[in-house]
Coordinates of C-alpha atoms in Angstrom, one line a residue:
Chain A
M14 CA 114.9 109.7 139.3
L15 CA 112.4 106.8 137.8
G16 CA 113.1 104.7 135.1
F17 CA 111.7 103.3 132.4
I18 CA 109.4 100.3 132.8
A19 CA 107.2 97.6 130.2
N20 CA 103.8 98.2 129.4
N21 CA 101.0 97.8 131.7
A22 CA 102.4 100.5 134.2
T23 CA 100.6 102.9 133.3
N24 CA 97.0 101.8 134.7
L25 CA 98.6 101.2 138.1
I26 CA 98.2 105.1 138.6
R27 CA 95.4 106.8 139.7
K28 CA 94.4 110.3 138.2
K29 CA 97.1 112.6 139.9
V30 CA 97.3 115.7 138.2
I31 CA 95.0 116.9 140.3
V32 CA 97.0 117.1 143.6
P33 CA 99.7 119.3 142.5
I34 CA 97.0 121.3 140.5
I35 CA 95.7 121.7 144.5
L36 CA 98.9 121.9 146.1
F37 CA 101.0 124.8 144.2
P38 CA 98.6 127.4 145.4
I39 CA 99.4 126.3 149.1
W40 CA 103.1 126.5 148.3
V41 CA 103.4 129.6 146.8
I42 CA 101.3 131.4 150.5
L43 CA 103.6 128.9 152.3
Y44 CA 106.8 130.3 150.6
L45 CA 105.9 134.6 150.5
N46 CA 105.3 134.2 154.1
I47 CA 108.2 132.2 155.6
E48 CA 109.9 135.5 156.8
L49 CA 107.0 136.9 158.2
V50 CA 106.5 133.9 160.3
V51 CA 109.8 133.2 161.2
N52 CA 109.9 137.0 162.6
S53 CA 107.2 137.0 164.6
L54 CA 107.8 133.8 165.8
V55 CA 111.1 134.6 166.6
F56 CA 110.4 138.6 167.8
D57 CA 107.0 138.6 169.2
I58 CA 106.5 134.6 170.3
F59 CA 109.5 134.3 172.0
R60 CA 111.0 137.7 172.4
L61 CA 114.3 136.9 171.7
N62 CA 116.7 139.9 171.9
K63 CA 117.5 141.5 168.4
T64 CA 121.0 142.4 168.9
S65 CA 122.2 139.2 169.3
Q66 CA 123.8 137.2 167.7
L67 CA 122.0 134.1 168.9
T68 CA 118.9 135.1 167.6
E69 CA 120.6 135.8 164.5
A70 CA 121.5 132.9 164.1
I71 CA 118.7 131.0 164.9
R72 CA 116.8 133.7 163.2
F73 CA 118.7 132.6 160.0
F74 CA 118.2 128.8 160.7
I75 CA 114.5 128.4 161.0
Y76 CA 114.2 131.1 157.9
E77 CA 116.3 129.4 155.9
V78 CA 115.6 125.7 155.9
P79 CA 111.8 126.2 155.1
K80 CA 112.2 128.5 152.9
V81 CA 115.4 125.7 150.8
L82 CA 113.3 122.6 151.8
L83 CA 110.1 124.3 149.7
L84 CA 112.4 125.7 146.9
L85 CA 114.2 122.0 146.4
T86 CA 110.6 120.5 146.8
L87 CA 108.6 122.1 143.6
I88 CA 112.0 122.2 141.6
V89 CA 113.1 118.6 142.0
F90 CA 109.3 117.8 141.3
V91 CA 109.2 120.0 138.0
V92 CA 112.9 118.6 137.3
G93 CA 111.2 114.6 137.9
I94 CA 108.4 115.5 135.4
I95 CA 110.8 117.5 133.0
R96 CA 113.4 113.8 132.5
S97 CA 110.4 112.0 132.6
Y98 CA 110.3 113.3 128.9
F99 CA 114.4 112.0 128.7
S100 CA 116.1 109.3 128.7
P101 CA 119.8 107.6 128.2
E102 CA 118.2 106.4 125.1
K103 CA 117.3 109.0 123.0
T104 CA 120.2 111.2 124.5
R105 CA 122.3 108.5 122.6
K106 CA 119.9 108.3 119.4
A107 CA 120.0 112.6 119.7
L108 CA 124.4 112.7 119.5
E109 CA 124.7 109.5 117.0
G110 CA 126.8 110.7 114.0
K111 CA 127.6 114.8 115.4
P112 CA 130.2 116.0 114.6
L113 CA 132.4 117.1 117.5
F114 CA 132.1 120.9 119.1
L115 CA 128.4 120.6 118.4
G116 CA 128.3 116.8 119.5
N117 CA 129.8 118.4 122.9
I118 CA 127.4 121.4 123.1
M119 CA 124.6 118.5 122.8
A120 CA 125.6 116.4 125.1
S121 CA 126.5 119.4 127.8
S122 CA 122.8 120.1 127.7
L123 CA 121.5 116.8 127.4
G124 CA 123.6 116.0 130.6
I125 CA 121.5 118.2 132.4
V126 CA 117.9 116.9 131.8
T127 CA 118.8 113.6 130.9
P128 CA 118.0 111.1 134.6
F129 CA 121.6 109.9 135.6
C130 CA 123.1 108.6 138.5
S131 CA 126.6 108.2 138.9
C132 CA 126.3 104.3 140.1
S133 CA 125.4 104.4 136.4
A134 CA 128.0 105.9 134.8
I135 CA 130.0 103.1 133.0
P136 CA 126.6 101.5 131.7
L137 CA 126.2 104.8 130.2
F138 CA 129.7 105.2 129.0
L139 CA 130.0 101.8 127.1
G140 CA 126.7 102.2 126.0
F141 CA 127.3 105.6 124.3
L142 CA 130.7 104.5 122.5
E143 CA 129.2 101.1 121.8
S144 CA 126.6 103.3 119.3
G145 CA 129.8 105.0 118.2
I146 CA 129.6 108.6 119.4
P147 CA 132.8 109.6 120.1
L148 CA 134.4 110.0 123.1
G149 CA 134.7 113.4 123.8
V150 CA 131.0 113.8 123.3
T151 CA 131.0 111.4 125.9
F152 CA 132.9 112.5 128.2
S153 CA 130.6 116.5 128.2
F154 CA 127.8 114.7 129.0
L155 CA 129.4 112.8 131.8
I156 CA 131.1 116.0 132.9
A157 CA 127.7 118.2 132.9
A158 CA 125.6 115.0 134.4
P159 CA 127.2 115.7 137.9
M160 CA 128.7 119.0 137.8
I161 CA 124.7 121.1 136.8
N162 CA 122.4 119.3 139.6
E163 CA 119.2 120.9 140.4
V164 CA 119.8 120.3 144.2
A165 CA 123.2 122.7 143.5
L166 CA 120.9 125.4 141.3
V167 CA 118.2 125.7 144.0
L168 CA 120.1 126.1 146.5
L169 CA 121.8 129.2 144.7
F170 CA 118.9 130.6 143.4
G171 CA 117.1 130.4 147.3
L172 CA 120.4 131.4 148.9
F173 CA 122.2 134.4 146.2
G174 CA 119.3 134.6 143.8
W175 CA 118.7 133.7 140.1
K176 CA 121.9 135.5 138.1
T177 CA 124.5 133.4 140.5
A178 CA 122.0 130.2 139.7
L179 CA 122.5 131.5 136.4
L180 CA 126.2 131.5 136.4
Y181 CA 126.6 128.9 137.7
V182 CA 124.4 127.0 135.1
S183 CA 126.1 128.6 132.4
T184 CA 129.8 128.2 133.3
G185 CA 129.0 124.5 134.0
L186 CA 128.0 124.0 130.3
L187 CA 131.2 125.9 129.2
I188 CA 133.4 123.8 131.0
S189 CA 131.7 120.9 130.3
I190 CA 131.7 121.4 126.4
F191 CA 135.5 122.9 126.6
S192 CA 136.7 119.7 128.8
G193 CA 135.2 117.0 126.4
W194 CA 136.1 118.9 123.2
L195 CA 139.5 119.3 124.1
I196 CA 139.4 114.9 125.2
G197 CA 138.0 115.0 121.8
K198 CA 140.9 116.9 120.7
L199 CA 143.8 114.6 122.0
K200 CA 142.5 111.7 120.5
L201 CA 142.9 109.2 124.0
E202 CA 141.1 106.5 122.6
K203 CA 144.3 103.9 123.3
W204 CA 143.9 104.2 127.1
I205 CA 140.2 102.9 127.2
E206 CA 140.9 99.7 128.0
E207 CA 140.6 96.9 126.0
W208 CA 137.6 95.1 126.9
V209 CA 135.7 98.0 126.5
Y210 CA 135.8 97.3 123.1
E211 CA 134.8 94.0 123.1
V212 CA 131.9 94.2 124.7
K213 CA 128.8 93.7 122.4
A214 CA 126.0 95.3 124.2
G215 CA 122.6 93.6 123.4
K216 CA 119.7 95.3 121.8
L217 CA 116.9 96.4 124.3
L218 CA 114.2 94.6 123.5
I219 CA 111.5 97.6 125.9
E220 CA 109.5 99.6 124.1
E221 CA 109.3 102.8 125.5
E222 CA 105.6 103.8 125.7
K223 CA 103.8 106.7 125.4
F224 CA 103.9 108.0 128.7
T225 CA 100.4 109.9 130.3
L226 CA 100.4 112.7 132.3
N227 CA 99.8 110.7 135.2
Y228 CA 103.0 108.6 134.7
R229 CA 105.2 111.9 134.4
I230 CA 103.1 113.0 137.8
E231 CA 104.0 110.0 139.7
A232 CA 107.7 110.8 138.2
G233 CA 107.9 114.2 140.0
Y234 CA 106.2 112.2 143.2
T235 CA 109.2 109.7 142.6
A236 CA 112.2 112.4 142.2
V237 CA 110.8 114.2 145.6
K238 CA 110.5 111.1 147.3
E239 CA 114.1 110.1 146.4
I240 CA 116.4 113.3 146.4
V241 CA 114.9 115.0 148.8
S242 CA 114.2 112.0 151.4
K243 CA 118.0 111.3 151.0
V244 CA 119.4 115.5 151.1
W245 CA 117.0 117.3 153.3
I246 CA 119.6 116.6 156.3
Y247 CA 122.6 117.5 154.4
I248 CA 120.7 120.8 153.9
V249 CA 119.3 121.0 157.8
I250 CA 123.4 120.9 158.8
G251 CA 124.7 122.4 156.0
I252 CA 122.7 125.5 157.2
A253 CA 122.8 124.5 161.1
V254 CA 126.8 125.0 160.1
G255 CA 126.1 128.0 158.4
A256 CA 124.0 130.1 161.0
G257 CA 126.2 129.0 163.2
I258 CA 129.5 130.7 161.6
H259 CA 126.7 133.6 160.2
G260 CA 126.4 134.9 163.9
Y261 CA 130.1 134.7 165.2
V262 CA 132.5 134.2 162.8
P263 CA 133.8 138.0 162.3
A264 CA 132.5 139.7 158.1
D265 CA 136.1 139.5 157.0
F266 CA 137.5 136.4 158.3
M267 CA 137.5 134.2 155.2
A268 CA 138.8 138.0 153.1
S269 CA 142.1 137.4 154.2
F270 CA 142.6 133.7 152.5
M271 CA 139.9 133.6 150.3
G272 CA 139.8 137.4 149.3
K273 CA 139.9 138.2 145.6
D274 CA 143.2 139.2 145.8
I275 CA 145.2 136.4 146.9
W276 CA 146.5 134.5 143.5
Y277 CA 146.8 130.9 145.2
A278 CA 143.0 131.5 146.2
V279 CA 141.6 129.7 143.3
P280 CA 143.7 126.6 142.5
L281 CA 143.9 125.9 146.1
A282 CA 140.2 125.5 146.4
V283 CA 140.1 123.7 143.3
L284 CA 142.5 121.6 144.4
L285 CA 141.0 121.0 148.2
G286 CA 137.6 120.2 146.5
V287 CA 138.8 117.9 144.2
P288 CA 139.4 114.4 146.5
M289 CA 136.0 116.0 148.6
Y290 CA 133.1 114.5 148.0
S291 CA 130.2 116.1 149.0
N292 CA 126.6 116.2 147.2
A293 CA 125.4 120.6 146.4
A294 CA 123.1 119.7 149.7
G295 CA 125.9 119.4 152.4
I296 CA 128.4 121.9 150.3
I297 CA 126.3 124.9 149.3
P298 CA 125.4 126.5 152.6
I299 CA 128.5 126.2 153.7
V300 CA 129.9 128.2 150.5
Q301 CA 127.4 130.7 151.2
V302 CA 129.1 131.2 154.7
L303 CA 132.3 131.6 153.0
L304 CA 131.1 134.4 150.9
E305 CA 129.3 136.4 153.8
K306 CA 132.4 136.0 155.6
G307 CA 134.9 137.5 152.5
A308 CA 135.3 134.7 150.3
S309 CA 135.6 136.1 147.0
L310 CA 132.6 134.5 144.1
G311 CA 135.2 133.0 142.4
T312 CA 137.0 131.1 144.4
S313 CA 133.8 130.0 146.1
L314 CA 132.5 128.7 143.3
A315 CA 135.2 126.8 142.7
F316 CA 135.5 125.6 145.6
M317 CA 131.7 123.9 145.1
M318 CA 131.9 122.8 141.5
A319 CA 135.1 121.3 142.3
V320 CA 133.3 119.4 145.1
I321 CA 130.3 118.4 143.4
G322 CA 131.4 118.4 139.8
L323 CA 135.0 116.0 140.1
S324 CA 134.9 113.2 142.7
L325 CA 137.3 110.3 144.0
P326 CA 134.1 108.1 143.7
E327 CA 133.1 108.2 140.4
T328 CA 136.7 108.2 139.3
I329 CA 137.4 104.8 140.7
I330 CA 134.4 103.9 139.2
L331 CA 135.6 105.3 135.7
K332 CA 138.9 102.8 136.3
K333 CA 137.4 99.9 135.2
V334 CA 136.7 101.5 131.7
L335 CA 139.6 103.7 131.7
K336 CA 143.3 104.1 132.2
Y337 CA 145.2 106.4 134.6
P338 CA 146.5 108.3 131.8
L339 CA 143.0 109.2 130.4
I340 CA 141.6 109.3 134.0
F341 CA 144.3 112.1 134.9
T342 CA 143.7 114.0 131.6
F343 CA 139.7 114.1 132.4
V344 CA 140.6 115.5 135.8
G345 CA 143.5 117.7 135.0
I346 CA 141.4 120.1 132.1
V347 CA 138.2 119.8 134.1
A348 CA 140.2 120.9 137.0
I349 CA 141.8 123.8 135.3
G350 CA 138.8 124.0 133.2
I351 CA 137.1 125.5 136.9
M352 CA 139.9 127.4 137.9
I353 CA 139.4 129.5 135.2
V354 CA 136.0 130.3 135.7
G355 CA 137.1 130.8 139.2
F356 CA 139.7 133.5 138.4
L357 CA 137.6 134.7 135.7
F358 CA 134.7 135.4 138.5
N359 CA 137.6 137.3 140.8
L360 CA 138.5 139.5 138.1
I361 CA 134.8 140.6 136.6
F362 CA 133.1 140.8 139.9
Chain B
M7 CA 111.5 81.2 136.0
N8 CA 114.4 82.6 135.5
I9 CA 115.0 86.4 137.2
K10 CA 118.0 88.4 137.0
I11 CA 119.1 91.6 139.1
L12 CA 121.3 93.5 136.3
G13 CA 123.3 95.5 139.2
T14 CA 127.1 96.6 139.7
G15 CA 126.0 97.6 143.6
C16 CA 124.7 100.9 143.7
S17 CA 122.0 101.5 146.9
K18 CA 118.9 100.9 144.6
C19 CA 120.0 97.4 142.9
I20 CA 120.4 96.1 146.7
T21 CA 117.0 97.3 147.2
L22 CA 115.4 95.8 144.5
E23 CA 117.2 92.3 144.8
K24 CA 116.1 92.3 148.3
K25 CA 112.6 93.3 147.3
V26 CA 112.8 90.7 144.7
R27 CA 113.9 87.6 146.9
D28 CA 111.6 88.8 149.8
L29 CA 108.4 88.8 147.0
V30 CA 109.1 85.1 145.5
T31 CA 109.6 83.7 148.9
Q32 CA 106.2 85.7 150.4
H33 CA 104.3 84.1 147.2
N34 CA 105.7 81.0 146.7
I35 CA 106.6 81.6 144.0
E36 CA 109.4 78.5 142.2
A37 CA 112.1 81.0 140.1
E38 CA 115.4 81.0 140.3
V39 CA 117.1 84.8 141.5
Q40 CA 120.1 85.6 140.4
K41 CA 122.1 88.9 141.0
V42 CA 124.0 89.6 137.6
S43 CA 127.4 92.4 138.3
E44 CA 129.6 91.8 135.7
L45 CA 129.6 95.2 133.5
Q46 CA 130.2 92.7 130.4
N47 CA 127.1 90.7 131.3
I48 CA 124.8 93.7 131.9
M49 CA 125.7 95.6 128.9
K50 CA 124.9 92.3 127.1
Y51 CA 120.7 93.2 128.2
G52 CA 121.5 96.9 126.3
I53 CA 120.4 99.1 129.4
M54 CA 122.6 102.2 130.5
M55 CA 120.7 102.9 133.9
T56 CA 121.2 100.2 136.9
P57 CA 119.7 98.1 138.5
G58 CA 117.9 96.1 135.8
L59 CA 115.3 93.0 136.3
V60 CA 115.6 90.5 133.6
I61 CA 112.1 87.8 134.0
N62 CA 112.8 85.3 131.3
E63 CA 115.7 86.5 129.7
R64 CA 113.3 90.0 128.9
V65 CA 114.3 93.5 130.3
V66 CA 111.0 94.6 132.2
S67 CA 112.1 97.7 133.8
Y68 CA 115.3 99.9 134.1
G69 CA 117.1 102.8 136.1
S70 CA 114.8 102.4 138.7
V71 CA 113.1 100.2 141.8
P72 CA 109.3 99.4 140.2
K73 CA 106.6 98.4 142.6
D74 CA 105.6 95.4 144.6
N75 CA 102.1 94.5 142.8
Q76 CA 104.1 95.6 139.4
I77 CA 106.5 93.6 139.6
L78 CA 104.3 91.0 140.7
Q79 CA 102.0 91.6 137.5
W80 CA 105.0 90.8 135.6
I81 CA 105.6 87.6 136.8
K82 CA 102.4 86.8 136.4
E83 CA 102.5 87.5 132.6
A84 CA 105.8 85.4 132.9
M85 CA 104.0 82.3 133.8

């Protein structure tokens, strides 16, 4: 994630437009040929036994790792460029004076594209409230920003296809819109720490300059460097765990406790997922395995959203500005929202 | 010269503080480097993303760790 830098930053950056234009066709060729290369590697060069479970596990691993990493690099690069068009200031400006429901929709959508990191949650929360944005709208943003995440999107797309990826984004939006709206309706402002209202936020003096295309591409590179270098290891470990289970655990193993017909599976998955803290990169390959071994889509999706959308560290950070009743209401509403989505999916699919 | 790093303790904030301190020592810049970690004080500068970099009370960047030569340029401008 790239922040904002005062003037003169751009003249340090040379022509960078040409590199991605050259790299993209190479990316496409690589991506389209992974399966071919992996299969000939496994079956023709190493001549592994086609029917053995170990072969299948190895093939799964060496196919999924480069595929997911390639997808991740591309999407993070594109998202990095898109995010350079957004900033917390612009988002705040867009949300000022918007009525409750429309505000919730906009805040949730902007939560996807605005640069955000959970360590900046408090300054952002204070900045929003300070400029008069309602609590419920602020919460829609704070729920959507971590829950709908580009790494999760890539992994879902890469491992399950575009339908699941789309379902993830749309249900994430629904949860953040309605949770925020409900928090707004409940009038919970009294449970914000008093000092919040005494903070006098200063005016930011940085003039946002007109960023050049070079600058935005640089932003894409920075995002790739920051995110890929941080999450690749989780992806490799996640896929390795996945490969192991893929090869060795019987296909209906999860069905008995995470299947569609088990009514308590969804609430249990959410209850387990809320205190767990992992990034999308680590949890999704595991979700893939759950699904493959007979867990239902609703239950698996609910588990994943609970893990990445609600996290203990984030709620601890929020404790600085919110009192416990508000924290519990927030976690409770979002958790119930995730459960409803889980049940709904189990019902439909 | 007064340089402040605004941040509550995220990893980027720590990276930036170390970077600025190293730069100041390496280039023999006479500057007082301060870490500001109280939220109330951070908010006075109006930033919504940490870390923030403030040189002589002017916010020059936030939400990112700028490159070395960029930081040096800001310091030169402020001198």
